[in-house]
Amino acid sequence: MKHNSYLIKRPRLRRYSSYCVYLITLAIFALPVNANTVDELPVLKVGVLQFGTINWEMDTIVHHGLDSANGFSLDVHNFASKNASAVALQSGAVDIILSDLFWVSRQRSQGKAYVLMPTTKASGGVYTRADKSIAQLLRNTDQSIGVAGGAVDKNWLLLQAYAKHNKMDLSAHLSPKFGAPPLLNRFMLADELDAIINFWHYNARLEAAGYRLSLSVMTMLTELNISSDVPLLGWVFAQDWAEREPDLVKSFMHASMAAKQRLVTDAGEWERIRGLTKAENKQVFMILKAQYPQTLLSQFGADEIAATKALFDIFADIGGHALMGQVDVFEPNIYWSEAEKVWQTKP
């Protein structure tokens, strides 16, 4: 009987084994084809300010898979300040940060070979109440101006150069008050400042409240005989790292440009990121949307490099070592060696 029982159970065992193989096979074929693809992509670590407008771009890259489409995986690190992001880059905690030409200049003067891939142009300017012109502002004495970027803020230095070019003693007219962007806006709205130089997305809030751009960056640059856009802000990374990872750097730049292009051309994208803009109302939101393209560099080549050199020379005279570091002569290789080529392939 035992022998017969064994013979009877063997077919059941075979059926059970076949069933297990069947389930395992189904499980394997049920896996997504690209389940391991993302894990195999090189990871690129980018450091950005926690509440900066650059997060709109980072979110667009991730949401639309522009990183994986370009052969890498984006890892965004948020920081509370520019100094924190700079330290992260210097320590190797991140590969790329967003910074300006003059930070790169100071680092290079200390033997740290960082380079810049330009993305953003000098923009903005001096804002006043709607009933006050720049002529009125500079005609009176004992006026106050809020400056968000500190004593070496580029637009503040540009205003000083503009005044000097027009043989005007700016200090006799304007007393700078340095402070955090939201605080300066509150002072402006409370009529405790006569003018303000702030970051563009804070300027948008002032415009929504009825204030106006009384002296634009472009007007000041033109007065100083600079006719092309000046590419001052962009992606910053170590030169030797870029030499080791040229394809990864190019892939990120293509994704970055594609995200910017989507934000410029796709109105629906703005509705998707509306919460990220922190716009207090529809009017602020619409101004942010309208002004965003005006902050972006549209091209980069010989003309833009020449414009940068001209402004560099002006700032070296106005800003001194606090702005420039020990370098007072513009070096074109401060820009990433592949920058012009990548700009030529801009979508």
CSV table of C-alpha atoms in Angstrom, one decimal:
chain,number,residue,atom,x,y,z
A,1,MET,CA,0.0,0.0,0.0
A,2,LYS,CA,2.8,2.4,0.8
A,3,HIS,CA,4.3,1.7,-2.6
A,4,ASN,CA,1.0,2.2,-4.3
A,5,SER,CA,0.4,5.5,-2.4
A,6,TYR,CA,3.7,6.7,-3.5
A,7,LEU,CA,2.9,6.0,-7.1
A,8,ILE,CA,-0.4,7.8,-6.8
A,9,LYS,CA,1.2,11.0,-5.3
A,10,ARG,CA,4.0,11.4,-7.8
A,11,PRO,CA,1.8,12.9,-10.6
A,12,ARG,CA,0.6,15.5,-8.0
A,13,LEU,CA,4.2,16.4,-7.2
A,14,ARG,CA,5.0,16.9,-10.8
A,15,ARG,CA,1.9,19.1,-11.3
A,16,TYR,CA,2.9,21.1,-8.3
A,17,SER,CA,6.5,21.6,-9.5
A,18,SER,CA,5.2,22.6,-13.0
A,19,TYR,CA,2.8,25.1,-11.4
A,20,CYS,CA,5.7,26.7,-9.4
A,21,VAL,CA,7.8,27.0,-12.6
A,22,TYR,CA,4.8,28.6,-14.3
A,23,LEU,CA,4.3,31.2,-11.6
A,24,ILE,CA,8.0,32.1,-11.5
A,25,THR,CA,8.0,32.5,-15.3
A,26,LEU,CA,5.0,34.8,-15.1
A,27,ALA,CA,6.6,36.9,-12.4
A,28,ILE,CA,9.8,37.3,-14.5
A,29,PHE,CA,7.9,38.3,-17.6
A,30,ALA,CA,5.6,40.6,-15.5
A,31,LEU,CA,8.6,42.8,-14.5
A,32,PRO,CA,8.9,46.1,-16.3
A,33,VAL,CA,11.4,45.9,-19.1
A,34,ASN,CA,13.4,48.9,-17.7
A,35,ALA,CA,13.2,47.9,-14.1
A,36,ASN,CA,16.9,48.0,-13.7
A,37,THR,CA,17.7,50.6,-16.3
A,38,VAL,CA,17.4,53.6,-13.9
A,39,ASP,CA,19.7,51.9,-11.4
A,40,GLU,CA,22.3,51.4,-14.1
A,41,LEU,CA,22.3,55.1,-15.2
A,42,PRO,CA,25.1,57.4,-13.8
A,43,VAL,CA,23.8,59.6,-11.0
A,44,LEU,CA,24.5,63.3,-11.2
A,45,LYS,CA,24.2,65.2,-8.0
A,46,VAL,CA,23.0,68.8,-8.3
A,47,GLY,CA,23.0,71.4,-5.4
A,48,VAL,CA,20.3,74.1,-5.5
A,49,LEU,CA,18.8,76.6,-3.1
A,50,GLN,CA,15.9,75.1,-1.3
A,51,PHE,CA,13.4,77.8,-2.3
A,52,GLY,CA,15.1,79.1,-5.5
A,53,THR,CA,13.4,79.4,-8.8
A,54,ILE,CA,15.8,76.8,-10.2
A,55,ASN,CA,13.6,74.2,-8.5
A,56,TRP,CA,11.0,74.8,-11.2
A,57,GLU,CA,13.5,73.5,-13.7
A,58,MET,CA,14.6,70.6,-11.5
A,59,ASP,CA,11.0,69.5,-11.0
A,60,THR,CA,10.4,69.7,-14.8
A,61,ILE,CA,13.4,67.5,-15.5
A,62,VAL,CA,12.3,64.8,-13.0
A,63,HIS,CA,8.5,65.0,-13.8
A,64,HIS,CA,9.1,64.5,-17.6
A,65,GLY,CA,12.0,62.0,-17.2
A,66,LEU,CA,14.4,64.4,-19.1
A,67,ASP,CA,17.3,62.9,-17.0
A,68,SER,CA,16.7,59.3,-18.0
A,69,ALA,CA,15.9,60.3,-21.5
A,70,ASN,CA,19.4,61.9,-21.7
A,71,GLY,CA,21.1,58.9,-20.0
A,72,PHE,CA,21.5,59.9,-16.4
A,73,SER,CA,19.7,60.0,-13.1
A,74,LEU,CA,19.2,63.4,-11.4
A,75,ASP,CA,19.8,63.6,-7.7
A,76,VAL,CA,18.8,67.0,-6.4
A,77,HIS,CA,20.2,68.3,-3.1
A,78,ASN,CA,18.5,71.3,-1.5
A,79,PHE,CA,20.5,73.8,0.5
A,80,ALA,CA,19.5,76.8,2.7
A,81,SER,CA,22.1,79.2,1.4
A,82,LYS,CA,24.5,79.8,-1.5
A,83,ASN,CA,27.4,79.3,0.9
A,84,ALA,CA,26.1,75.8,1.9
A,85,SER,CA,25.8,74.8,-1.8
A,86,ALA,CA,29.3,76.1,-2.5
A,87,VAL,CA,30.7,74.1,0.4
A,88,ALA,CA,28.9,71.0,-0.9
A,89,LEU,CA,30.6,71.4,-4.3
A,90,GLN,CA,34.0,72.0,-2.8
A,91,SER,CA,33.7,68.9,-0.6
A,92,GLY,CA,32.5,66.7,-3.4
A,93,ALA,CA,29.0,66.1,-1.9
A,94,VAL,CA,27.5,67.4,-5.2
A,95,ASP,CA,28.8,67.6,-8.7
A,96,ILE,CA,27.2,70.8,-9.9
A,97,ILE,CA,25.7,74.0,-8.3
A,98,LEU,CA,24.1,77.1,-9.7
A,99,SER,CA,26.4,80.2,-9.1
A,100,ASP,CA,27.8,83.2,-10.8
A,101,LEU,CA,30.8,84.2,-12.8
A,102,PHE,CA,32.4,86.1,-10.0
A,103,TRP,CA,32.3,83.3,-7.5
A,104,VAL,CA,34.0,81.2,-10.1
A,105,SER,CA,36.6,84.0,-10.6
A,106,ARG,CA,37.4,84.1,-6.9
A,107,GLN,CA,37.8,80.4,-6.7
A,108,ARG,CA,40.1,80.3,-9.7
A,109,SER,CA,42.2,83.1,-8.1
A,110,GLN,CA,42.8,80.6,-5.2
A,111,GLY,CA,43.8,77.8,-7.6
A,112,LYS,CA,40.5,76.0,-7.6
A,113,ALA,CA,39.7,75.3,-11.3
A,114,TYR,CA,35.9,75.6,-11.5
A,115,VAL,CA,34.2,76.5,-14.7
A,116,LEU,CA,30.8,78.0,-15.7
A,117,MET,CA,28.2,76.8,-18.2
A,118,PRO,CA,26.2,80.0,-18.6
A,119,THR,CA,22.4,79.9,-18.5
A,120,THR,CA,21.1,83.1,-17.2
A,121,LYS,CA,21.7,86.8,-18.1
A,122,ALA,CA,22.0,90.0,-16.1
A,123,SER,CA,18.4,91.3,-15.7
A,124,GLY,CA,16.2,93.4,-13.4
A,125,GLY,CA,17.3,96.8,-12.3
A,126,VAL,CA,16.1,99.6,-10.0
A,127,TYR,CA,12.4,99.5,-8.9
A,128,THR,CA,10.6,102.5,-7.5
A,129,ARG,CA,7.0,103.6,-6.8
A,130,ALA,CA,5.0,104.1,-9.9
A,131,ASP,CA,4.9,107.9,-9.4
A,132,LYS,CA,8.7,108.2,-9.1
A,133,SER,CA,11.2,108.2,-11.9
A,134,ILE,CA,14.9,107.4,-11.8
A,135,ALA,CA,15.6,111.1,-12.6
A,136,GLN,CA,13.6,112.1,-9.5
A,137,LEU,CA,15.4,109.5,-7.4
A,138,LEU,CA,18.8,110.7,-8.3
A,139,ARG,CA,18.0,114.4,-8.2
A,140,ASN,CA,17.2,114.3,-4.5
A,141,THR,CA,19.6,113.7,-1.6
A,142,ASP,CA,19.2,111.4,1.4
A,143,GLN,CA,17.3,108.7,-0.5
A,144,SER,CA,17.5,105.1,0.5
A,145,ILE,CA,17.8,102.0,-1.7
A,146,GLY,CA,17.4,98.4,-0.6
A,147,VAL,CA,19.9,95.9,-2.0
A,148,ALA,CA,19.2,92.2,-1.7
A,149,GLY,CA,22.6,90.8,-2.8
A,150,GLY,CA,24.9,92.6,-0.4
A,151,ALA,CA,27.6,95.1,-1.1
A,152,VAL,CA,28.9,93.1,-4.2
A,153,ASP,CA,25.4,92.6,-5.7
A,154,LYS,CA,25.9,92.8,-9.5
A,155,ASN,CA,23.0,95.2,-10.2
A,156,TRP,CA,24.1,97.5,-7.3
A,157,LEU,CA,27.7,97.6,-8.8
A,158,LEU,CA,26.2,98.2,-12.2
A,159,LEU,CA,24.2,101.2,-10.8
A,160,GLN,CA,27.4,102.6,-9.3
A,161,ALA,CA,29.2,102.2,-12.7
A,162,TYR,CA,26.3,103.8,-14.4
A,163,ALA,CA,26.4,106.8,-12.0
A,164,LYS,CA,30.2,107.1,-12.4
A,165,HIS,CA,29.9,107.0,-16.2
A,166,ASN,CA,27.4,109.9,-15.9
A,167,LYS,CA,29.7,111.8,-13.5
A,168,MET,CA,27.2,111.5,-10.7
A,169,ASP,CA,28.1,111.1,-7.0
A,170,LEU,CA,25.8,108.2,-6.2
A,171,SER,CA,26.6,108.3,-2.5
A,172,ALA,CA,25.2,111.8,-2.2
A,173,HIS,CA,21.8,110.6,-3.4
A,174,LEU,CA,21.4,107.0,-2.3
A,175,SER,CA,22.1,105.2,1.0
A,176,PRO,CA,22.1,101.4,0.5
A,177,LYS,CA,20.3,99.2,3.0
A,178,PHE,CA,21.3,95.6,2.7
A,179,GLY,CA,19.0,92.8,3.7
A,180,ALA,CA,17.1,89.7,2.9
A,181,PRO,CA,14.8,89.9,-0.2
A,182,PRO,CA,11.4,89.4,1.5
A,183,LEU,CA,12.4,91.9,4.3
A,184,LEU,CA,13.4,94.5,1.8
A,185,ASN,CA,10.1,94.0,-0.1
A,186,ARG,CA,8.2,94.6,3.1
A,187,PHE,CA,10.1,97.8,3.7
A,188,MET,CA,9.4,99.0,0.2
A,189,LEU,CA,5.7,98.2,0.5
A,190,ALA,CA,5.7,100.1,3.8
A,191,ASP,CA,7.2,103.1,2.0
A,192,GLU,CA,10.4,102.9,4.2
A,193,LEU,CA,12.6,102.7,1.1
A,194,ASP,CA,12.8,105.0,-1.9
A,195,ALA,CA,14.0,102.3,-4.3
A,196,ILE,CA,15.1,98.7,-4.4
A,197,ILE,CA,17.3,96.3,-6.2
A,198,ASN,CA,16.0,92.8,-5.6
A,199,PHE,CA,16.0,89.3,-7.2
A,200,TRP,CA,13.7,89.0,-10.1
A,201,HIS,CA,10.9,86.9,-8.5
A,202,TYR,CA,10.7,89.4,-5.7
A,203,ASN,CA,10.5,92.2,-8.2
A,204,ALA,CA,7.5,90.4,-9.6
A,205,ARG,CA,5.7,90.8,-6.3
A,206,LEU,CA,6.4,94.6,-6.4
A,207,GLU,CA,5.1,94.9,-9.9
A,208,ALA,CA,1.9,93.2,-8.9
A,209,ALA,CA,1.6,95.8,-6.1
A,210,GLY,CA,2.0,98.7,-8.6
A,211,TYR,CA,5.7,99.4,-8.5
A,212,ARG,CA,7.8,99.8,-11.6
A,213,LEU,CA,11.2,99.2,-13.2
A,214,SER,CA,12.6,102.7,-13.3
A,215,LEU,CA,16.1,101.8,-14.5
A,216,SER,CA,16.7,98.5,-16.2
A,217,VAL,CA,19.9,96.5,-16.4
A,218,MET,CA,19.7,96.7,-20.2
A,219,THR,CA,19.5,100.5,-20.1
A,220,MET,CA,22.6,100.7,-17.8
A,221,LEU,CA,24.5,98.3,-19.9
A,222,THR,CA,23.7,100.2,-23.1
A,223,GLU,CA,24.9,103.4,-21.4
A,224,LEU,CA,28.2,101.6,-20.6
A,225,ASN,CA,28.5,100.6,-24.3
A,226,ILE,CA,27.6,97.0,-23.8
A,227,SER,CA,25.0,95.9,-26.3
A,228,SER,CA,24.9,92.1,-25.9
A,229,ASP,CA,23.5,90.0,-23.0
A,230,VAL,CA,25.9,89.3,-20.2
A,231,PRO,CA,25.9,85.7,-19.1
A,232,LEU,CA,26.7,86.0,-15.4
A,233,LEU,CA,24.9,83.0,-13.9
A,234,GLY,CA,25.0,79.3,-14.7
A,235,TRP,CA,26.0,75.8,-13.8
A,236,VAL,CA,29.3,75.5,-12.0
A,237,PHE,CA,31.5,72.4,-11.7
A,238,ALA,CA,35.1,71.3,-11.4
A,239,GLN,CA,37.0,71.4,-14.6
A,240,ASP,CA,38.8,68.1,-14.0
A,241,TRP,CA,35.5,66.4,-13.1
A,242,ALA,CA,34.1,67.6,-16.5
A,243,GLU,CA,37.1,66.2,-18.3
A,244,ARG,CA,36.5,62.8,-16.7
A,245,GLU,CA,32.8,62.9,-17.3
A,246,PRO,CA,32.2,64.9,-20.5
A,247,ASP,CA,29.2,62.9,-21.7
A,248,LEU,CA,27.5,63.1,-18.3
A,249,VAL,CA,28.0,66.9,-18.2
A,250,LYS,CA,26.7,67.3,-21.7
A,251,SER,CA,23.7,65.1,-21.0
A,252,PHE,CA,22.8,67.2,-18.0
A,253,MET,CA,23.1,70.4,-20.0
A,254,HIS,CA,20.8,69.1,-22.7
A,255,ALA,CA,18.2,68.1,-20.0
A,256,SER,CA,18.5,71.5,-18.4
A,257,MET,CA,18.0,73.3,-21.7
A,258,ALA,CA,15.0,71.1,-22.6
A,259,ALA,CA,13.4,71.9,-19.2
A,260,LYS,CA,13.8,75.6,-19.7
A,261,GLN,CA,12.4,75.4,-23.2
A,262,ARG,CA,9.4,73.6,-21.9
A,263,LEU,CA,8.8,76.2,-19.3
A,264,VAL,CA,9.1,79.0,-21.9
A,265,THR,CA,6.8,77.4,-24.4
A,266,ASP,CA,4.3,75.2,-22.5
A,267,ALA,CA,1.6,77.2,-20.6
A,268,GLY,CA,0.3,73.9,-19.1
A,269,GLU,CA,3.6,73.3,-17.5
A,270,TRP,CA,3.1,76.5,-15.4
A,271,GLU,CA,-0.2,75.3,-14.2
A,272,ARG,CA,1.5,72.1,-13.1
A,273,ILE,CA,4.3,73.9,-11.1
A,274,ARG,CA,2.0,76.7,-9.8
A,275,GLY,CA,2.4,75.6,-6.2
A,276,LEU,CA,6.2,75.6,-6.5
A,277,THR,CA,6.1,79.3,-7.5
A,278,LYS,CA,4.6,80.3,-4.2
A,279,ALA,CA,2.6,83.0,-6.0
A,280,GLU,CA,0.4,84.8,-3.6
A,281,ASN,CA,-2.3,85.5,-6.2
A,282,LYS,CA,-3.0,85.1,-9.9
A,283,GLN,CA,-1.4,88.5,-10.8
A,284,VAL,CA,1.9,87.5,-9.2
A,285,PHE,CA,1.7,84.2,-10.9
A,286,MET,CA,1.1,85.7,-14.3
A,287,ILE,CA,4.0,88.2,-13.9
A,288,LEU,CA,6.4,85.4,-12.8
A,289,LYS,CA,5.3,83.4,-15.9
A,290,ALA,CA,5.8,86.4,-18.2
A,291,GLN,CA,9.2,87.4,-16.7
A,292,TYR,CA,10.8,84.0,-16.5
A,293,PRO,CA,11.9,83.9,-20.2
A,294,GLN,CA,13.4,87.4,-19.8
A,295,THR,CA,15.9,86.1,-17.2
A,296,LEU,CA,17.3,83.3,-19.5
A,297,LEU,CA,20.2,83.6,-21.9
A,298,SER,CA,19.1,83.1,-25.5
A,299,GLN,CA,22.5,82.4,-27.0
A,300,PHE,CA,26.1,82.2,-26.0
A,301,GLY,CA,29.1,83.0,-28.3
A,302,ALA,CA,31.8,85.5,-29.1
A,303,ASP,CA,29.5,88.5,-28.6
A,304,GLU,CA,28.4,87.4,-25.1
A,305,ILE,CA,31.9,86.6,-24.1
A,306,ALA,CA,33.0,90.1,-25.2
A,307,ALA,CA,30.2,91.7,-23.3
A,308,THR,CA,31.2,89.8,-20.2
A,309,LYS,CA,34.8,90.9,-20.6
A,310,ALA,CA,33.6,94.6,-20.8
A,311,LEU,CA,31.5,94.3,-17.7
A,312,PHE,CA,34.3,92.3,-15.9
A,313,ASP,CA,36.6,95.3,-16.5
A,314,ILE,CA,34.0,97.7,-15.2
A,315,PHE,CA,33.3,95.6,-12.1
A,316,ALA,CA,37.0,95.2,-11.4
A,317,ASP,CA,37.2,98.9,-11.0
A,318,ILE,CA,34.0,99.2,-8.9
A,319,GLY,CA,33.9,96.0,-6.9
A,320,GLY,CA,37.6,95.3,-6.3
A,321,HIS,CA,39.0,92.2,-4.7
A,322,ALA,CA,35.8,91.6,-2.6
A,323,LEU,CA,34.0,90.8,-5.8
A,324,MET,CA,36.8,89.5,-8.1
A,325,GLY,CA,39.3,87.8,-5.8
A,326,GLN,CA,42.9,88.3,-6.9
A,327,VAL,CA,42.1,88.1,-10.6
A,328,ASP,CA,41.4,91.5,-12.3
A,329,VAL,CA,41.8,90.3,-15.9
A,330,PHE,CA,39.0,88.4,-17.6
A,331,GLU,CA,39.9,84.9,-18.7
A,332,PRO,CA,37.6,83.3,-21.3
A,333,ASN,CA,38.5,79.8,-20.1
A,334,ILE,CA,36.4,80.6,-17.0
A,335,TYR,CA,33.6,79.3,-19.1
A,336,TRP,CA,33.4,75.5,-19.7
A,337,SER,CA,35.3,74.6,-22.8
A,338,GLU,CA,32.3,72.9,-24.4
A,339,ALA,CA,29.8,75.7,-23.6
A,340,GLU,CA,29.6,77.2,-27.0
A,341,LYS,CA,29.3,73.8,-28.7
A,342,VAL,CA,26.4,72.8,-26.4
A,343,TRP,CA,24.7,76.1,-26.9
A,344,GLN,CA,24.8,75.5,-30.7
A,345,THR,CA,22.7,72.4,-30.1
A,346,LYS,CA,20.2,74.1,-27.9
A,347,PRO,CA,16.6,72.8,-28.6
